[in-house]
Amino acid sequence: MNGFKRCPNGHFYQESLSECPYCQNSNGNLKDSKTVNIDLDTAGPTQVQPTPGNPAPTSSKTQVMGDLGTDAPTIPVSPSNPVVKNSNRTVFGDEVTETSADGTQKVKFQQRSTRKLVGWLVSYSFDPMGVDFKLYEGRNIIGRDVDCNVTVNDGLMSGKHAILLYKNDKYKISDNMSSHGTFVNDIDIEDEHYELHDGDMIKLGSTIFKFKTSF
């Protein structure tokens, strides 16, 4: 064991000591409270479980703690990365947000869409550097509500303002009974299913988008 031996109670201690410093004496007190460093690379498959008479050994190696749920990955434990309890997961658009026990919310990763990417909406109305929104096959709901496929914080835009549909190799947009209407190239499309083409300009509320196809 490279300088260590094991007592009948399962404690590892230095070979230079005549007896185990962790075993209790007749008064029920520990004989020695100092910590023994154990090289986990040479400790073998035997795992030392912390007990009142056997404090957990310190080591420069990262210890791994599991049993965080059947679907949870094994999490390395270190001073900068304590054990993380199971958290609440919320799927929001293309992002997955996890809320920890203390209420902290973090975006963990972006969920890949199961639908084919077919185009983009690009806008410079609220960011001079430009913002792009991905469009996928099928229905794309555009509006102010957070559960829309394309969400824009525009006070003149309705909650679910318009629907952009890709089907049979065609792009069509329709107004969804919005308060201020939907305009394509300055034309109020009203209740029509207006067919879009690459480069068309769409105005919803006070936001102007440029429509781009992926084909």
PDB file of C-alpha atoms in Angstrom:
ATOM      1  CA  MET A   1       0.000   0.000   0.000  1.00  0.00           C
ATOM      2  CA  ASN A   2       3.044   2.309  -0.389  1.00  0.00           C
ATOM      3  CA  GLY A   3       3.552   3.153   3.309  1.00  0.00           C
ATOM      4  CA  PHE A   4       0.045   2.394   4.616  1.00  0.00           C
ATOM      5  CA  LYS A   5      -1.549  -0.541   6.355  1.00  0.00           C
ATOM      6  CA  ARG A   6      -5.096  -1.376   7.355  1.00  0.00           C
ATOM      7  CA  CYS A   7      -6.397  -2.121  10.865  1.00  0.00           C
ATOM      8  CA  PRO A   8      -9.063  -4.769  11.659  1.00  0.00           C
ATOM      9  CA  ASN A   9     -11.703  -1.999  11.667  1.00  0.00           C
ATOM     10  CA  GLY A  10     -10.891  -1.051   8.073  1.00  0.00           C
ATOM     11  CA  HIS A  11      -8.888   2.160   8.751  1.00  0.00           C
ATOM     12  CA  PHE A  12      -5.800   2.945   6.664  1.00  0.00           C
ATOM     13  CA  TYR A  13      -2.866   4.478   8.541  1.00  0.00           C
ATOM     14  CA  GLN A  14       0.903   4.905   8.176  1.00  0.00           C
ATOM     15  CA  GLU A  15       3.082   1.839   8.650  1.00  0.00           C
ATOM     16  CA  SER A  16       5.370   3.803  10.959  1.00  0.00           C
ATOM     17  CA  LEU A  17       2.610   3.927  13.616  1.00  0.00           C
ATOM     18  CA  SER A  18       2.345   1.017  16.024  1.00  0.00           C
ATOM     19  CA  GLU A  19      -1.457   1.105  16.154  1.00  0.00           C
ATOM     20  CA  CYS A  20      -4.381   2.657  14.312  1.00  0.00           C
ATOM     21  CA  PRO A  21      -4.826   6.341  15.324  1.00  0.00           C
ATOM     22  CA  TYR A  22      -8.523   6.281  14.393  1.00  0.00           C
ATOM     23  CA  CYS A  23      -9.722   3.445  16.605  1.00  0.00           C
ATOM     24  CA  GLN A  24     -11.369   4.708  19.796  1.00  0.00           C
ATOM     25  CA  ASN A  25      -9.836   4.190  23.214  1.00  0.00           C
ATOM     26  CA  SER A  26     -11.684   3.001  26.274  1.00  0.00           C
ATOM     27  CA  ASN A  27     -13.104   6.517  26.913  1.00  0.00           C
ATOM     28  CA  GLY A  28     -14.745   6.611  23.455  1.00  0.00           C
ATOM     29  CA  ASN A  29     -12.451   9.397  22.203  1.00  0.00           C
ATOM     30  CA  LEU A  30     -10.301   9.389  19.113  1.00  0.00           C
ATOM     31  CA  LYS A  31      -6.639   8.719  19.832  1.00  0.00           C
ATOM     32  CA  ASP A  32      -5.449  11.025  17.052  1.00  0.00           C
ATOM     33  CA  SER A  33      -7.433  13.658  15.131  1.00  0.00           C
ATOM     34  CA  LYS A  34      -4.912  14.351  12.394  1.00  0.00           C
ATOM     35  CA  THR A  35      -5.850  13.647   8.786  1.00  0.00           C
ATOM     36  CA  VAL A  36      -4.023  10.967   6.835  1.00  0.00           C
ATOM     37  CA  ASN A  37      -3.551  11.601   3.113  1.00  0.00           C
ATOM     38  CA  ILE A  38      -4.230   8.567   0.955  1.00  0.00           C
ATOM     39  CA  ASP A  39      -3.236   8.289  -2.679  1.00  0.00           C
ATOM     40  CA  LEU A  40      -6.438   7.166  -4.378  1.00  0.00           C
ATOM     41  CA  ASP A  41      -4.422   5.855  -7.320  1.00  0.00           C
ATOM     42  CA  THR A  42      -2.960   3.081  -5.141  1.00  0.00           C
ATOM     43  CA  ALA A  43      -5.875   2.551  -2.770  1.00  0.00           C
ATOM     44  CA  GLY A  44      -7.361  -0.079  -5.087  1.00  0.00           C
ATOM     45  CA  PRO A  45     -11.093  -0.785  -5.480  1.00  0.00           C
ATOM     46  CA  THR A  46     -11.755  -0.686  -1.706  1.00  0.00           C
ATOM     47  CA  GLN A  47     -13.726   2.457  -0.809  1.00  0.00           C
ATOM     48  CA  VAL A  48     -13.349   4.008   2.650  1.00  0.00           C
ATOM     49  CA  GLN A  49     -16.712   5.186   3.990  1.00  0.00           C
ATOM     50  CA  PRO A  50     -16.618   8.204   6.394  1.00  0.00           C
ATOM     51  CA  THR A  51     -17.755   7.378   9.946  1.00  0.00           C
ATOM     52  CA  PRO A  52     -17.419   9.222  13.307  1.00  0.00           C
ATOM     53  CA  GLY A  53     -14.266   7.167  13.942  1.00  0.00           C
ATOM     54  CA  ASN A  54     -13.065   7.355  10.396  1.00  0.00           C
ATOM     55  CA  PRO A  55     -13.100  10.867   8.879  1.00  0.00           C
ATOM     56  CA  ALA A  56     -12.993  11.099   5.094  1.00  0.00           C
ATOM     57  CA  PRO A  57      -9.393  11.167   3.774  1.00  0.00           C
ATOM     58  CA  THR A  58      -8.251  14.221   1.878  1.00  0.00           C
ATOM     59  CA  SER A  59      -6.740  13.843  -1.556  1.00  0.00           C
ATOM     60  CA  SER A  60      -5.733  15.952  -4.519  1.00  0.00           C
ATOM     61  CA  LYS A  61      -7.772  13.595  -6.690  1.00  0.00           C
ATOM     62  CA  THR A  62     -11.342  14.517  -7.599  1.00  0.00           C
ATOM     63  CA  GLN A  63     -13.823  12.208  -5.904  1.00  0.00           C
ATOM     64  CA  VAL A  64     -16.935  11.152  -7.767  1.00  0.00           C
ATOM     65  CA  MET A  65     -20.338  10.984  -6.118  1.00  0.00           C
ATOM     66  CA  GLY A  66     -23.287   9.393  -7.875  1.00  0.00           C
ATOM     67  CA  ASP A  67     -26.831   8.490  -6.800  1.00  0.00           C
ATOM     68  CA  LEU A  68     -28.280  11.811  -7.988  1.00  0.00           C
ATOM     69  CA  GLY A  69     -31.126  10.091  -9.779  1.00  0.00           C
ATOM     70  CA  THR A  70     -31.254   7.340 -12.351  1.00  0.00           C
ATOM     71  CA  ASP A  71     -31.030   9.783 -15.275  1.00  0.00           C
ATOM     72  CA  ALA A  72     -28.530  12.189 -13.742  1.00  0.00           C
ATOM     73  CA  PRO A  73     -24.884  12.075 -14.847  1.00  0.00           C
ATOM     74  CA  THR A  74     -22.077  11.472 -12.343  1.00  0.00           C
ATOM     75  CA  ILE A  75     -20.871  14.842 -11.031  1.00  0.00           C
ATOM     76  CA  PRO A  76     -17.235  15.483 -10.005  1.00  0.00           C
ATOM     77  CA  VAL A  77     -17.062  16.872  -6.460  1.00  0.00           C
ATOM     78  CA  SER A  78     -14.526  19.534  -5.531  1.00  0.00           C
ATOM     79  CA  PRO A  79     -14.474  22.775  -3.460  1.00  0.00           C
ATOM     80  CA  SER A  80     -15.406  24.742  -6.563  1.00  0.00           C
ATOM     81  CA  ASN A  81     -18.003  22.216  -7.672  1.00  0.00           C
ATOM     82  CA  PRO A  82     -20.131  20.958  -4.744  1.00  0.00           C
ATOM     83  CA  VAL A  83     -22.748  18.272  -5.080  1.00  0.00           C
ATOM     84  CA  VAL A  84     -25.691  19.598  -7.101  1.00  0.00           C
ATOM     85  CA  LYS A  85     -29.173  18.408  -6.242  1.00  0.00           C
ATOM     86  CA  ASN A  86     -31.735  17.583  -8.899  1.00  0.00           C
ATOM     87  CA  SER A  87     -33.196  20.802 -10.292  1.00  0.00           C
ATOM     88  CA  ASN A  88     -36.320  21.829 -12.149  1.00  0.00           C
ATOM     89  CA  ARG A  89     -35.916  21.909 -15.918  1.00  0.00           C
ATOM     90  CA  THR A  90     -37.945  24.227 -18.146  1.00  0.00           C
ATOM     91  CA  VAL A  91     -37.927  24.088 -21.934  1.00  0.00           C
ATOM     92  CA  PHE A  92     -38.300  27.608 -23.347  1.00  0.00           C
ATOM     93  CA  GLY A  93     -38.142  28.009 -27.114  1.00  0.00           C
ATOM     94  CA  ASP A  94     -34.731  26.700 -28.176  1.00  0.00           C
ATOM     95  CA  GLU A  95     -33.277  27.016 -24.663  1.00  0.00           C
ATOM     96  CA  VAL A  96     -33.455  24.735 -21.664  1.00  0.00           C
ATOM     97  CA  THR A  97     -33.334  26.543 -18.312  1.00  0.00           C
ATOM     98  CA  GLU A  98     -32.687  24.760 -15.033  1.00  0.00           C
ATOM     99  CA  THR A  99     -33.762  26.196 -11.680  1.00  0.00           C
ATOM    100  CA  SER A 100     -31.667  25.031  -8.723  1.00  0.00           C
ATOM    101  CA  ALA A 101     -32.887  24.594  -5.145  1.00  0.00           C
ATOM    102  CA  ASP A 102     -31.847  28.148  -4.209  1.00  0.00           C
ATOM    103  CA  GLY A 103     -33.872  29.648  -7.079  1.00  0.00           C
ATOM    104  CA  THR A 104     -30.912  30.344  -9.373  1.00  0.00           C
ATOM    105  CA  GLN A 105     -31.738  29.921 -13.058  1.00  0.00           C
ATOM    106  CA  LYS A 106     -29.144  29.003 -15.648  1.00  0.00           C
ATOM    107  CA  VAL A 107     -29.428  28.218 -19.345  1.00  0.00           C
ATOM    108  CA  LYS A 108     -27.820  24.788 -19.591  1.00  0.00           C
ATOM    109  CA  PHE A 109     -27.845  24.178 -23.331  1.00  0.00           C
ATOM    110  CA  GLN A 110     -29.775  24.857 -26.487  1.00  0.00           C
ATOM    111  CA  GLN A 111     -32.149  22.159 -27.556  1.00  0.00           C
ATOM    112  CA  ARG A 112     -31.724  21.147 -31.173  1.00  0.00           C
ATOM    113  CA  SER A 113     -34.970  21.449 -33.115  1.00  0.00           C
ATOM    114  CA  THR A 114     -36.414  18.250 -34.543  1.00  0.00           C
ATOM    115  CA  ARG A 115     -37.650  20.209 -37.584  1.00  0.00           C
ATOM    116  CA  LYS A 116     -35.663  21.152 -40.641  1.00  0.00           C
ATOM    117  CA  LEU A 117     -34.243  24.676 -40.828  1.00  0.00           C
ATOM    118  CA  VAL A 118     -35.841  26.470 -43.787  1.00  0.00           C
ATOM    119  CA  GLY A 119     -35.070  30.178 -43.352  1.00  0.00           C
ATOM    120  CA  TRP A 120     -34.507  33.215 -41.160  1.00  0.00           C
ATOM    121  CA  LEU A 121     -36.028  36.513 -40.132  1.00  0.00           C
ATOM    122  CA  VAL A 122     -33.422  39.264 -39.705  1.00  0.00           C
ATOM    123  CA  SER A 123     -34.177  42.511 -37.889  1.00  0.00           C
ATOM    124  CA  TYR A 124     -32.259  45.694 -37.055  1.00  0.00           C
ATOM    125  CA  SER A 125     -35.238  47.417 -35.404  1.00  0.00           C
ATOM    126  CA  PHE A 126     -34.121  46.957 -31.780  1.00  0.00           C
ATOM    127  CA  ASP A 127     -30.433  46.079 -32.171  1.00  0.00           C
ATOM    128  CA  PRO A 128     -28.172  47.994 -34.591  1.00  0.00           C
ATOM    129  CA  MET A 129     -25.922  44.909 -34.844  1.00  0.00           C
ATOM    130  CA  GLY A 130     -28.857  42.830 -36.091  1.00  0.00           C
ATOM    131  CA  VAL A 131     -30.737  39.843 -34.694  1.00  0.00           C
ATOM    132  CA  ASP A 132     -31.661  36.704 -36.618  1.00  0.00           C
ATOM    133  CA  PHE A 133     -34.463  34.236 -35.852  1.00  0.00           C
ATOM    134  CA  LYS A 134     -34.485  30.691 -37.245  1.00  0.00           C
ATOM    135  CA  LEU A 135     -37.525  29.401 -39.127  1.00  0.00           C
ATOM    136  CA  TYR A 136     -38.369  25.710 -39.335  1.00  0.00           C
ATOM    137  CA  GLU A 137     -40.608  23.566 -41.523  1.00  0.00           C
ATOM    138  CA  GLY A 138     -44.259  23.694 -40.522  1.00  0.00           C
ATOM    139  CA  ARG A 139     -45.734  26.536 -38.436  1.00  0.00           C
ATOM    140  CA  ASN A 140     -43.671  29.356 -36.931  1.00  0.00           C
ATOM    141  CA  ILE A 141     -45.666  31.603 -34.583  1.00  0.00           C
ATOM    142  CA  ILE A 142     -44.368  35.172 -34.313  1.00  0.00           C
ATOM    143  CA  GLY A 143     -45.407  37.472 -31.470  1.00  0.00           C
ATOM    144  CA  ARG A 144     -44.735  38.909 -28.031  1.00  0.00           C
ATOM    145  CA  ASP A 145     -45.637  35.815 -25.969  1.00  0.00           C
ATOM    146  CA  VAL A 146     -42.711  33.841 -24.583  1.00  0.00           C
ATOM    147  CA  ASP A 147     -44.008  30.557 -26.008  1.00  0.00           C
ATOM    148  CA  CYS A 148     -43.867  31.807 -29.624  1.00  0.00           C
ATOM    149  CA  ASN A 149     -41.285  30.363 -31.993  1.00  0.00           C
ATOM    150  CA  VAL A 150     -40.126  33.921 -32.686  1.00  0.00           C
ATOM    151  CA  THR A 151     -40.542  36.113 -29.582  1.00  0.00           C
ATOM    152  CA  VAL A 152     -40.027  39.898 -29.822  1.00  0.00           C
ATOM    153  CA  ASN A 153     -40.528  42.402 -27.007  1.00  0.00           C
ATOM    154  CA  ASP A 154     -42.521  44.922 -29.056  1.00  0.00           C
ATOM    155  CA  GLY A 155     -45.390  46.734 -27.338  1.00  0.00           C
ATOM    156  CA  LEU A 156     -47.253  47.146 -30.654  1.00  0.00           C
ATOM    157  CA  MET A 157     -47.016  43.434 -31.455  1.00  0.00           C
ATOM    158  CA  SER A 158     -49.803  41.083 -30.367  1.00  0.00           C
ATOM    159  CA  GLY A 159     -49.144  38.043 -28.190  1.00  0.00           C
ATOM    160  CA  LYS A 160     -49.374  35.715 -31.176  1.00  0.00           C
ATOM    161  CA  HIS A 161     -49.268  38.218 -33.993  1.00  0.00           C
ATOM    162  CA  ALA A 162     -48.689  36.185 -37.172  1.00  0.00           C
ATOM    163  CA  ILE A 163     -48.047  32.662 -38.434  1.00  0.00           C
ATOM    164  CA  LEU A 164     -45.349  31.892 -40.976  1.00  0.00           C
ATOM    165  CA  LEU A 165     -45.840  28.486 -42.602  1.00  0.00           C
ATOM    166  CA  TYR A 166     -43.418  26.414 -44.695  1.00  0.00           C
ATOM    167  CA  LYS A 167     -45.198  23.616 -46.538  1.00  0.00           C
ATOM    168  CA  ASN A 168     -44.845  21.997 -49.974  1.00  0.00           C
ATOM    169  CA  ASP A 169     -41.734  24.095 -50.712  1.00  0.00           C
ATOM    170  CA  LYS A 170     -43.659  27.349 -50.206  1.00  0.00           C
ATOM    171  CA  TYR A 171     -43.466  30.032 -47.552  1.00  0.00           C
ATOM    172  CA  LYS A 172     -46.715  31.711 -46.506  1.00  0.00           C
ATOM    173  CA  ILE A 173     -47.525  34.232 -43.793  1.00  0.00           C
ATOM    174  CA  SER A 174     -50.922  35.101 -42.331  1.00  0.00           C
ATOM    175  CA  ASP A 175     -52.099  37.626 -39.764  1.00  0.00           C
ATOM    176  CA  ASN A 176     -53.412  36.024 -36.562  1.00  0.00           C
ATOM    177  CA  MET A 177     -56.119  38.604 -35.747  1.00  0.00           C
ATOM    178  CA  SER A 178     -53.501  41.059 -34.500  1.00  0.00           C
ATOM    179  CA  SER A 179     -54.341  44.556 -33.276  1.00  0.00           C
ATOM    180  CA  HIS A 180     -52.081  46.431 -35.697  1.00  0.00           C
ATOM    181  CA  GLY A 181     -51.994  44.133 -38.721  1.00  0.00           C
ATOM    182  CA  THR A 182     -49.284  42.372 -40.712  1.00  0.00           C
ATOM    183  CA  PHE A 183     -47.548  44.074 -43.637  1.00  0.00           C
ATOM    184  CA  VAL A 184     -45.418  42.542 -46.393  1.00  0.00           C
ATOM    185  CA  ASN A 185     -43.556  45.049 -48.587  1.00  0.00           C
ATOM    186  CA  ASP A 186     -45.865  47.763 -47.139  1.00  0.00           C
ATOM    187  CA  ILE A 187     -49.016  45.804 -48.133  1.00  0.00           C
ATOM    188  CA  ASP A 188     -51.547  44.985 -45.416  1.00  0.00           C
ATOM    189  CA  ILE A 189     -52.201  41.296 -46.010  1.00  0.00           C
ATOM    190  CA  GLU A 190     -55.273  41.285 -43.684  1.00  0.00           C
ATOM    191  CA  ASP A 191     -56.685  37.724 -43.588  1.00  0.00           C
ATOM    192  CA  GLU A 192     -54.783  36.436 -46.613  1.00  0.00           C
ATOM    193  CA  HIS A 193     -52.187  33.640 -46.660  1.00  0.00           C
ATOM    194  CA  TYR A 194     -49.538  35.713 -48.382  1.00  0.00           C
ATOM    195  CA  GLU A 195     -46.782  33.833 -50.219  1.00  0.00           C
ATOM    196  CA  LEU A 196     -43.303  35.028 -49.266  1.00  0.00           C
ATOM    197  CA  HIS A 197     -40.164  35.237 -51.395  1.00  0.00           C
ATOM    198  CA  ASP A 198     -36.530  35.705 -50.462  1.00  0.00           C
ATOM    199  CA  GLY A 199     -35.829  39.321 -49.520  1.00  0.00           C
ATOM    200  CA  ASP A 200     -39.430  40.303 -48.649  1.00  0.00           C
ATOM    201  CA  MET A 201     -39.809  42.891 -45.872  1.00  0.00           C
ATOM    202  CA  ILE A 202     -42.289  42.050 -43.111  1.00  0.00           C
ATOM    203  CA  LYS A 203     -43.580  44.573 -40.561  1.00  0.00           C
ATOM    204  CA  LEU A 204     -45.211  43.391 -37.332  1.00  0.00           C
ATOM    205  CA  GLY A 205     -46.007  46.147 -34.837  1.00  0.00           C
ATOM    206  CA  SER A 206     -42.997  48.467 -34.934  1.00  0.00           C
ATOM    207  CA  THR A 207     -40.550  45.684 -35.874  1.00  0.00           C
ATOM    208  CA  ILE A 208     -39.331  45.189 -39.431  1.00  0.00           C
ATOM    209  CA  PHE A 209     -37.940  41.820 -40.541  1.00  0.00           C
ATOM    210  CA  LYS A 210     -36.157  40.822 -43.720  1.00  0.00           C
ATOM    211  CA  PHE A 211     -37.161  37.326 -44.828  1.00  0.00           C
ATOM    212  CA  LYS A 212     -34.392  34.985 -46.041  1.00  0.00           C
ATOM    213  CA  THR A 213     -34.808  31.434 -47.331  1.00  0.00           C
ATOM    214  CA  SER A 214     -32.320  28.618 -46.765  1.00  0.00           C
ATOM    215  CA  PHE A 215     -32.655  27.234 -50.315  1.00  0.00           C
TER     216      PHE A 215
END
